[in-house]
Tab-separated table of C-alpha atoms (C1' of nucleotides) in Angstrom:
chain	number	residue	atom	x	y	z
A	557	UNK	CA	-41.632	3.481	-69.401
A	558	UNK	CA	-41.860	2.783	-73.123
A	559	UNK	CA	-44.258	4.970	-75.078
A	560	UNK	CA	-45.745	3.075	-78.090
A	561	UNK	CA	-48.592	3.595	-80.349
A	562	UNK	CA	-49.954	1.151	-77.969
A	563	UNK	CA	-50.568	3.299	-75.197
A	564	UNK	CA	-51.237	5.992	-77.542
A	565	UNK	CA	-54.106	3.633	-78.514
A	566	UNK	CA	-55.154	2.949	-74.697
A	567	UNK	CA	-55.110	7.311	-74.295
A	568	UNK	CA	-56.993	7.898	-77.116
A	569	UNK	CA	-59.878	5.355	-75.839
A	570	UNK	CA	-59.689	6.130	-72.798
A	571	UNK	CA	-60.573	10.377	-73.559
A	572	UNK	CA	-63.355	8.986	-75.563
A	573	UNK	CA	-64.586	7.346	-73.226
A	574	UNK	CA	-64.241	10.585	-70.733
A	575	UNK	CA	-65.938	12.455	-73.249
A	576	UNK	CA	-68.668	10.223	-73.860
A	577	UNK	CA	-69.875	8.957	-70.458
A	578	UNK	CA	-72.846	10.509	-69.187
A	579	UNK	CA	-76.019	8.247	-67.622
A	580	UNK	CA	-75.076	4.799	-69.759
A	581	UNK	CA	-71.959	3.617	-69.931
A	582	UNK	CA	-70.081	3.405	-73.055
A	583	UNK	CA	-69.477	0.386	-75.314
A	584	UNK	CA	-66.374	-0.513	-76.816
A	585	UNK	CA	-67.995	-1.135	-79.549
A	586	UNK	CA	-69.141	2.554	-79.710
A	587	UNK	CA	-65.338	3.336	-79.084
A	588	UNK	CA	-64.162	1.077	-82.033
A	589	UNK	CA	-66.406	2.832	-84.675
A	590	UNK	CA	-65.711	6.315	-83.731
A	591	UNK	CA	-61.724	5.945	-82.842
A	592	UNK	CA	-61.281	3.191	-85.996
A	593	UNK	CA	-59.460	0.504	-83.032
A	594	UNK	CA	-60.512	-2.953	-83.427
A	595	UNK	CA	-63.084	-4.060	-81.200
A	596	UNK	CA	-60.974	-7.179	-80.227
A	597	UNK	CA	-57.748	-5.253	-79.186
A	598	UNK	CA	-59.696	-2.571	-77.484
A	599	UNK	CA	-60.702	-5.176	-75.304
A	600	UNK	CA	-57.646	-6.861	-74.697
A	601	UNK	CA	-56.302	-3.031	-73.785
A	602	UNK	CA	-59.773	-2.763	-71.283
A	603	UNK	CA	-58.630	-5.720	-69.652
A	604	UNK	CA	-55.677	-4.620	-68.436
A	605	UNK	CA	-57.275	-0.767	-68.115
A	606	UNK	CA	-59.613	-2.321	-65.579
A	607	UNK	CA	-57.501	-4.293	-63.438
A	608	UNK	CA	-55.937	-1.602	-63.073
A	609	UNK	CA	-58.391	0.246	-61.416
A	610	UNK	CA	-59.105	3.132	-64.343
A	611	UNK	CA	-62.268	1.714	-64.955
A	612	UNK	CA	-64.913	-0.308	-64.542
A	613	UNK	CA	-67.405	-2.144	-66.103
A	614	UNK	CA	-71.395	-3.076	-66.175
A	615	UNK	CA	-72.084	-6.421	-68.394
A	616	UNK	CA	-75.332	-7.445	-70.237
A	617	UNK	CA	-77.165	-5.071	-72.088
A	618	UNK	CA	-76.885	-1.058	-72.069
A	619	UNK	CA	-73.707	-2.111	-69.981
A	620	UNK	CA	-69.886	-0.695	-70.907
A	621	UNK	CA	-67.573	0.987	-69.320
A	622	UNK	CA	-67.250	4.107	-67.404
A	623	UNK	CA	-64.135	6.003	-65.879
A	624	UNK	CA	-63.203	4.751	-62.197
A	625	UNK	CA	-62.263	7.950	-60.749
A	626	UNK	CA	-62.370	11.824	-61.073
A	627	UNK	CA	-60.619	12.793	-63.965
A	628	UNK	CA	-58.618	14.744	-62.807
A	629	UNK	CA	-56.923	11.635	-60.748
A	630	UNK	CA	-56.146	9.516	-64.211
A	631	UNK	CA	-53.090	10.690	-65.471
A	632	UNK	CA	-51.615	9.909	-69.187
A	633	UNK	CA	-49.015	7.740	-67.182
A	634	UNK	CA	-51.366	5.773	-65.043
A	635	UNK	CA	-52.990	5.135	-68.411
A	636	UNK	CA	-49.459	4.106	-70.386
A	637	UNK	CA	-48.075	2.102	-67.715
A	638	UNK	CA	-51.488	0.437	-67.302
A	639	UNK	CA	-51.165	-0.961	-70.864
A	640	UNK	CA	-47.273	-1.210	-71.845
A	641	UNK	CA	-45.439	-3.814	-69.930
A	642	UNK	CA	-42.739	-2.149	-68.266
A	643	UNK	CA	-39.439	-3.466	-69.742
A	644	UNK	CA	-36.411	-3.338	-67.710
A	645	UNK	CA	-33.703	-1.387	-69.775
A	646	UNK	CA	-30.501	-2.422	-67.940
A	647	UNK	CA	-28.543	-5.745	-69.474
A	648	UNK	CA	-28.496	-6.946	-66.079
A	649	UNK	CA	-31.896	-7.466	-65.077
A	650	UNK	CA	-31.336	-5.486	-61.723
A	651	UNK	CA	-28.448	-7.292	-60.582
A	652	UNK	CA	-25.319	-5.450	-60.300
A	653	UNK	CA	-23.269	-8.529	-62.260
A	654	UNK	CA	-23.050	-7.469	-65.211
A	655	UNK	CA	-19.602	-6.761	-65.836
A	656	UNK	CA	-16.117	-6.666	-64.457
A	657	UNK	CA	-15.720	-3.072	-64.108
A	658	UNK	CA	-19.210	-2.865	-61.747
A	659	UNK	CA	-22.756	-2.486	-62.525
A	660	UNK	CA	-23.789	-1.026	-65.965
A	661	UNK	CA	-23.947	2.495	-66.333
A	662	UNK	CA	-27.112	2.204	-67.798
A	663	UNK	CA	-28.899	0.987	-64.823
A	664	UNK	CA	-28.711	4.521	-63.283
A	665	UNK	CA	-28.882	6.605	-65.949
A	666	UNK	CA	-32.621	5.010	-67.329
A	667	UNK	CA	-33.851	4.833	-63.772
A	668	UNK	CA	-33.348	8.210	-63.239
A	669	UNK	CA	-34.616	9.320	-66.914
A	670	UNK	CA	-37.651	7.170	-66.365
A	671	UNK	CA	-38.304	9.142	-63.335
A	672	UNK	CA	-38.467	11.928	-65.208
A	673	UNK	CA	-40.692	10.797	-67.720
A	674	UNK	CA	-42.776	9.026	-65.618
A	675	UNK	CA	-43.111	12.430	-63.690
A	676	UNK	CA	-43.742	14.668	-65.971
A	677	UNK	CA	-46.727	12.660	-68.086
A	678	UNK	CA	-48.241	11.948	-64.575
A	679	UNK	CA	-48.667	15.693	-64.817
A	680	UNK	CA	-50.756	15.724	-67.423
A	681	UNK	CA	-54.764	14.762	-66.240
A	682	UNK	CA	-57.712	13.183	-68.264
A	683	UNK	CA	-59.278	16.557	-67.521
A	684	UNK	CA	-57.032	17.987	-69.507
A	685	UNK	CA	-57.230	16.279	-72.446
A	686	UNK	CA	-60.942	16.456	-71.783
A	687	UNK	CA	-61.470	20.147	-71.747
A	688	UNK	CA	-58.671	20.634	-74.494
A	689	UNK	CA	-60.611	17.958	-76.967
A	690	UNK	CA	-64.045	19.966	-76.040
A	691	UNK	CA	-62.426	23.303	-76.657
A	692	UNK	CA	-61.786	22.110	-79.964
A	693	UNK	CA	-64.809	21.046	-80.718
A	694	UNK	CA	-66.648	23.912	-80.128
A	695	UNK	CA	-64.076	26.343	-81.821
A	696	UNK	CA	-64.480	23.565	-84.527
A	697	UNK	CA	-60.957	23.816	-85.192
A	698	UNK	CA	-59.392	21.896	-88.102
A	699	UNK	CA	-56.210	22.539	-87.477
A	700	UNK	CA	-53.664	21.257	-85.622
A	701	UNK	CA	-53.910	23.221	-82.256
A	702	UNK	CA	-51.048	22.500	-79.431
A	703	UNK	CA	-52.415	22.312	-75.869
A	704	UNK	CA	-51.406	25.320	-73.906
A	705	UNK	CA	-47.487	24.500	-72.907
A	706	UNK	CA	-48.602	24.538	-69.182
A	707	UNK	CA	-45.101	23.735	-68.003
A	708	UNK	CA	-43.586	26.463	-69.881
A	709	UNK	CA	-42.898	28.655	-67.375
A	710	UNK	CA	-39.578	26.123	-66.531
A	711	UNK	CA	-36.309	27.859	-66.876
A	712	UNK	CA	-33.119	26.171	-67.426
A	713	UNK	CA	-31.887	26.203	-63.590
A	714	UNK	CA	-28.345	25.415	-65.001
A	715	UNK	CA	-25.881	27.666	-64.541
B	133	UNK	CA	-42.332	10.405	-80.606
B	134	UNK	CA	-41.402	7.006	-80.026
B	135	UNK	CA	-39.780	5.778	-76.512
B	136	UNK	CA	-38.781	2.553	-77.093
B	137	UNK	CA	-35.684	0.419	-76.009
B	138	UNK	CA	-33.741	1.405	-79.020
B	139	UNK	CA	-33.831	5.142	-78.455
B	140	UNK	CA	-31.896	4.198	-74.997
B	141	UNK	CA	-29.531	2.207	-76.827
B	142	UNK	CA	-28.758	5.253	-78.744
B	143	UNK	CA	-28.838	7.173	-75.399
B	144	UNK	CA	-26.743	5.183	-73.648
B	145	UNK	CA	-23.836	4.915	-76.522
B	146	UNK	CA	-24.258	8.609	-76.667
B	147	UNK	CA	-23.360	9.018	-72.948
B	148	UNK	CA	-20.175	6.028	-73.259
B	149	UNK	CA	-19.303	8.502	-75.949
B	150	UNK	CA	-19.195	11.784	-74.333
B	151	UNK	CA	-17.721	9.776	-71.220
B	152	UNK	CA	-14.961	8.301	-72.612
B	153	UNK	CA	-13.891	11.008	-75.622
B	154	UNK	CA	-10.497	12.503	-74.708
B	155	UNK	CA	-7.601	13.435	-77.372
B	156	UNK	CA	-8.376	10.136	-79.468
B	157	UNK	CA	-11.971	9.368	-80.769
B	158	UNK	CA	-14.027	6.340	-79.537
B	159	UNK	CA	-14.470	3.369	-81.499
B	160	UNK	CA	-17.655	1.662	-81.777
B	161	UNK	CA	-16.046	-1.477	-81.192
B	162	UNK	CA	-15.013	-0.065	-77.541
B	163	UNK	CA	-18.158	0.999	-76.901
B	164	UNK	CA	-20.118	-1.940	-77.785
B	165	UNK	CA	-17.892	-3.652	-74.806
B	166	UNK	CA	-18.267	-1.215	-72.397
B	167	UNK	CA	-22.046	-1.546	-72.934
B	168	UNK	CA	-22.799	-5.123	-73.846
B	169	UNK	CA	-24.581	-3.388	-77.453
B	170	UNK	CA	-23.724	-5.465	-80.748
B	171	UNK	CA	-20.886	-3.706	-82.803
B	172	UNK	CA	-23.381	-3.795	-86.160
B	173	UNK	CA	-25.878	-2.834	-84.018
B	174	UNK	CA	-24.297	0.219	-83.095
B	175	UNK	CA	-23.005	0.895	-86.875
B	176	UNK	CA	-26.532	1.049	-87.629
B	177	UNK	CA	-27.159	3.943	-84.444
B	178	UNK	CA	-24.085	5.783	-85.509
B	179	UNK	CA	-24.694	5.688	-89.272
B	180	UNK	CA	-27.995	7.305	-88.144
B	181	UNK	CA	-26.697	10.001	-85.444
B	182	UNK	CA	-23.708	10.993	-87.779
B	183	UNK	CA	-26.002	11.757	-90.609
B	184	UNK	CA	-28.085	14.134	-87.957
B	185	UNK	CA	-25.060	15.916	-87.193
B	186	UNK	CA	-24.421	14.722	-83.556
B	187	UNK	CA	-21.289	12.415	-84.252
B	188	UNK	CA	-18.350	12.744	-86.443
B	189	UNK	CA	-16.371	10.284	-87.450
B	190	UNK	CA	-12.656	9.690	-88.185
B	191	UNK	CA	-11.860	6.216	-90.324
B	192	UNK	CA	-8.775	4.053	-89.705
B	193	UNK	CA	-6.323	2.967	-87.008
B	194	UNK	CA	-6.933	5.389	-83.947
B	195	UNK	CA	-10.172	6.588	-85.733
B	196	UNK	CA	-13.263	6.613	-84.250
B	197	UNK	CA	-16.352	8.786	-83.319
B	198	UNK	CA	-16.251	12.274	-81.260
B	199	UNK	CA	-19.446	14.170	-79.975
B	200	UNK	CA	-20.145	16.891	-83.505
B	201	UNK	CA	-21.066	19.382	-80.427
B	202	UNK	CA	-20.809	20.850	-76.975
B	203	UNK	CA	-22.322	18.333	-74.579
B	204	UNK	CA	-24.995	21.062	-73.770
B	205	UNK	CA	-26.270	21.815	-76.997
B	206	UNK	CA	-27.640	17.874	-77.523
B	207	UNK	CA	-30.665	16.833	-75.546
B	208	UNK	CA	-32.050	13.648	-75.080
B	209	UNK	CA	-34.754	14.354	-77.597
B	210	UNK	CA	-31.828	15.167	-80.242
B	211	UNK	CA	-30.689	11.440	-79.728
B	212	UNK	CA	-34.041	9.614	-79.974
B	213	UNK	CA	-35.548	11.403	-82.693
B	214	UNK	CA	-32.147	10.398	-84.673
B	215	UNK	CA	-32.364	6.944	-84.580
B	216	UNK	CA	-36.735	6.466	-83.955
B	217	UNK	CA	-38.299	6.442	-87.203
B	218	UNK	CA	-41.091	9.142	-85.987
B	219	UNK	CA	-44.432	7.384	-87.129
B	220	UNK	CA	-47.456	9.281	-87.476
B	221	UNK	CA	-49.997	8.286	-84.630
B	222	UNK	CA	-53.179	9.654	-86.643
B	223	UNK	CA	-55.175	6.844	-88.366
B	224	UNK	CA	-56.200	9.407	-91.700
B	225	UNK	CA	-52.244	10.339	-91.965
B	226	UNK	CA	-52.456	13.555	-91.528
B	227	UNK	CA	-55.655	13.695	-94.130
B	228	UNK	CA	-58.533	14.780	-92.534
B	229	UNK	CA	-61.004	12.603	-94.438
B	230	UNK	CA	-60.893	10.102	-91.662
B	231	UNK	CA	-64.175	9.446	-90.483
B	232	UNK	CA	-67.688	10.786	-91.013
B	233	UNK	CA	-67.864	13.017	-88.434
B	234	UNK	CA	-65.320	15.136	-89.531
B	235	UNK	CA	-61.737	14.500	-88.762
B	236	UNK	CA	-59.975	12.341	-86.002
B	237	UNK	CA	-59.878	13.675	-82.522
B	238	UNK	CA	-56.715	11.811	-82.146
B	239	UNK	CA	-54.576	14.142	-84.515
B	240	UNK	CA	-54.843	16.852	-82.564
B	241	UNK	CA	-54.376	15.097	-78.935
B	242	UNK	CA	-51.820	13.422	-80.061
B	243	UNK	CA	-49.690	16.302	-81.551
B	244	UNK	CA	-50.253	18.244	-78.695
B	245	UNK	CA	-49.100	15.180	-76.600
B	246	UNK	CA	-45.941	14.181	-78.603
B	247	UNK	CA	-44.855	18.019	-78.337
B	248	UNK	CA	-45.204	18.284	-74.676
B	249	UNK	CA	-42.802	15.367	-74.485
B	250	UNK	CA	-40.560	16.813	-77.063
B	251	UNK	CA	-40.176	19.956	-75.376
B	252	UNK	CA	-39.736	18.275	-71.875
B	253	UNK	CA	-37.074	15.718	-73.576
B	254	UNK	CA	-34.950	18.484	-75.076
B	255	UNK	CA	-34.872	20.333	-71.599
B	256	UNK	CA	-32.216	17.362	-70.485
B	257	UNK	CA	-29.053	17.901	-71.963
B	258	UNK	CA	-26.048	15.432	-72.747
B	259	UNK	CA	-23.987	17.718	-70.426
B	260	UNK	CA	-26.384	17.077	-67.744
B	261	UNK	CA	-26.041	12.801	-68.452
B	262	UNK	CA	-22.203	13.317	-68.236
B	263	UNK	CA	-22.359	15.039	-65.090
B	264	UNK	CA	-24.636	12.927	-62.799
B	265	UNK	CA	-23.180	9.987	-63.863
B	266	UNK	CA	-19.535	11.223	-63.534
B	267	UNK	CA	-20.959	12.176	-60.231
B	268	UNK	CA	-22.091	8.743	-59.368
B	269	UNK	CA	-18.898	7.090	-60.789
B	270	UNK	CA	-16.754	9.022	-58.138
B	271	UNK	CA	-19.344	8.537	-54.797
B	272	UNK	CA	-19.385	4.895	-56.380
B	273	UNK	CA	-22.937	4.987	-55.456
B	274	UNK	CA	-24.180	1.217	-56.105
B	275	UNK	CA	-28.144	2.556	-55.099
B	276	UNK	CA	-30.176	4.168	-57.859
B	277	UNK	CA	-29.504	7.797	-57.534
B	278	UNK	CA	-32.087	10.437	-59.143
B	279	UNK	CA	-31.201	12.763	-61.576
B	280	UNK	CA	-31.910	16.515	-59.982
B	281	UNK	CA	-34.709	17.327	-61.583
B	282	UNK	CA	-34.141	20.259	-62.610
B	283	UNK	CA	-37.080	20.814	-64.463
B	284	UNK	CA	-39.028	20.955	-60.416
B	285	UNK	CA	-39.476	24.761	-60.172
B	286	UNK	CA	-42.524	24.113	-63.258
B	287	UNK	CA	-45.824	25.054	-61.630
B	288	UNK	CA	-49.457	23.851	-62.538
B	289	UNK	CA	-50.657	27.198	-63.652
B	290	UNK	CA	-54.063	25.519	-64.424
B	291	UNK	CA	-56.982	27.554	-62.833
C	120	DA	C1'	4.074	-0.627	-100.360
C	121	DT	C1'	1.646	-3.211	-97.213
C	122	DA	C1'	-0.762	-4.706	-93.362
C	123	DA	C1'	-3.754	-3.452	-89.771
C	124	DT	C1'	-7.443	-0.679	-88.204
C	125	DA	C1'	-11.963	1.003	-87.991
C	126	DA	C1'	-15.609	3.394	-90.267
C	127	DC	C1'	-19.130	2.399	-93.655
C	128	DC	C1'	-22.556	-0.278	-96.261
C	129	DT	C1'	-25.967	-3.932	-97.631
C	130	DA	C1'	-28.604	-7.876	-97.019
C	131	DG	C1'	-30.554	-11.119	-94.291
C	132	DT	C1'	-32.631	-13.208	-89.908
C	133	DA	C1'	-34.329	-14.504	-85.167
C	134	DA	C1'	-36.924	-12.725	-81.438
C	135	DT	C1'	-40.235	-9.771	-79.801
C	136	DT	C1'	-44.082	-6.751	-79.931
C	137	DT	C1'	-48.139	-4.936	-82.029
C	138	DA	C1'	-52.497	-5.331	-83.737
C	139	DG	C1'	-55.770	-8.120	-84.856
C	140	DT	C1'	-59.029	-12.446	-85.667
C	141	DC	C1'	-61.804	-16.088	-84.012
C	142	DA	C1'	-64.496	-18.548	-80.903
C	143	DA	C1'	-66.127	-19.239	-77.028
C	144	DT	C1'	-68.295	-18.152	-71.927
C	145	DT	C1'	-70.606	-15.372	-68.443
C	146	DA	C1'	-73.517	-11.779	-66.455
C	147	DT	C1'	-77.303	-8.754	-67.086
C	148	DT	C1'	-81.285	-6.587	-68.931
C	149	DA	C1'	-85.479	-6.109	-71.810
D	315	DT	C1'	-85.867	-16.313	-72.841
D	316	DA	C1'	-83.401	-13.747	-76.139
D	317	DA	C1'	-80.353	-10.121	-76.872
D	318	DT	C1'	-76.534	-7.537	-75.252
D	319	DA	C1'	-71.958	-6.699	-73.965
D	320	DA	C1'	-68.191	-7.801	-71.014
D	321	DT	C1'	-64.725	-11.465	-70.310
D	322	DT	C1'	-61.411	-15.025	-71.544
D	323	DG	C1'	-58.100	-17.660	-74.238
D	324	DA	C1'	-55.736	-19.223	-78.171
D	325	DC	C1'	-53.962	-18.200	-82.290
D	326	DT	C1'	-52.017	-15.225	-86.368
D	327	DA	C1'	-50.094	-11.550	-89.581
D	328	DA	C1'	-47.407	-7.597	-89.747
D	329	DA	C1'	-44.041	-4.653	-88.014
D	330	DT	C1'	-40.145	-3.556	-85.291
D	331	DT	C1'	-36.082	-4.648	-82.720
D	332	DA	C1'	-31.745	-6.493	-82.186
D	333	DC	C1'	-28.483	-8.896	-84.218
D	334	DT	C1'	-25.278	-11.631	-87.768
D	335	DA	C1'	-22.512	-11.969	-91.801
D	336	DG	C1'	-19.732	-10.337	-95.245
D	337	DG	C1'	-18.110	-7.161	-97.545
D	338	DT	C1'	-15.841	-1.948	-99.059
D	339	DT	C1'	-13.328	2.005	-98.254
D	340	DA	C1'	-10.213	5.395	-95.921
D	341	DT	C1'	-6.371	6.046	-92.976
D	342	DT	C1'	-2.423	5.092	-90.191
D	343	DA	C1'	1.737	2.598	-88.663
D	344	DT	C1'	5.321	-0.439	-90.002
DNA sequence: ATAATAACCTAGTAATTTAGTCAATTATTA
DNA sequence: TAATAATTGACTAAATTACTAGGTTATTAT
């Protein structure tokens, strides 16, 4: 898991594209002039969206793109991982060689902190952003204005 | 927010650190073999976390660097944020003058976004690191073992 | 005192990633 | 048949990452 401005670039097209779809699909050339990405790398960043299964595509004219499933099933993570080659963090490469004393102590630690990441970004939905980013627009807001901390309601279990 | 390989470098020295700290300091230089990280490397890490208060340091012959605090007052997010540069994901740069249409929706997602994280980041604690993998070191469990999450009693209040 | 240690600092550099350009080809619709 | 828009591939500039080199300063042990 590695969290760029890269995948920050793949979110951000990807809710414009949620928030644009309705009968046609929508160009990426439509998404370059309203987001300011570069038509070129958008597509690079829809190639990989698609095989992925987020989306799909109609060519030839009044073709684009359009969301693959409910919103609610496309997760910021699905969309992240989609786009950022997942690194492997551990010196090793997996194997359990890498020094004399035994494995790395990394190897553990950023699998498990992954995890974590992983799971708590899958928690957040398209929809979300969606209805947040329409919200917004309505209230015509031009300030910043934090989504609704939905997993606030976590306590620190530790003794 | 950044997430990047560095940030676990930082991590991971961090947890060698608390680890390894008894009635003499830690020197960088046994750190860097422990982990397989570059001694200037890690000068360049520790330069940065001593200056954000997490580290102190104690110069010559059994000098070294302790942990500034009590394991469960530094969270993850502490670390990263001290050595990642935080860029600013908005195109305008925090300027509003962005695009025609009025500002870019991506200021607001993505401050939203990078606060979620933050706030789930600084729920896991040094002290927590230390633990599970002080845990693993005396099972000598070879197989990736999961962190407890800990953070699992959070509920979707949406709807 | 002096030598060894280890933090501290600055500048540079190779490798990688990011973000983008350019130039095509292919499928589809008007 | 022409225009549209996805699709592909190769190539490039800028930025970041990870690292090297070579010093200086403070502190301790001899």
């Amino acid at each position: 898991m590695r969290l760029t401005t890269k995948g920050r670039f793949a979110v951000t097209a990807m809710l414009d594209l949620a928030l644009n779809e309705a009968d046609k699909p929508v160009t990426l050339a439509g998404i370059s002039e309203r987001q300011a990405i570069s038509l070129s790398y958008l597509e690079q960043l829809f190639s990989r969206l698609r095989r992925q299964g987020l989306v799909t595509s109609v060519r030839g004219p009044g073709g684009g793109y359009r969301v693959a499933k409910s919103h609610n099933e496309i997760s910021v993570s699905n969309i992240i991982t989609a786009v950022d080659e997942l690194i492997d963090a551990t010196q090793c490469g997996g194997k359990e060689d890498c020094h004399d004393e035994g494995r790395c102590m990394t190897h553990d630690l950023w699998a498990s902190l992954n995890n974590r990441i992983l799971d708590y970004l899958s928690g957040v939905t398209l929809a979300e952003l969606v209805e947040n980013q329409r919200q917004n627009d309505i209230g015509n807001v031009s300030q910043i204005n934090f989504l609704p901390r939905k997993t606030s309601v976590c306590e620190d279990v530790t003794a």
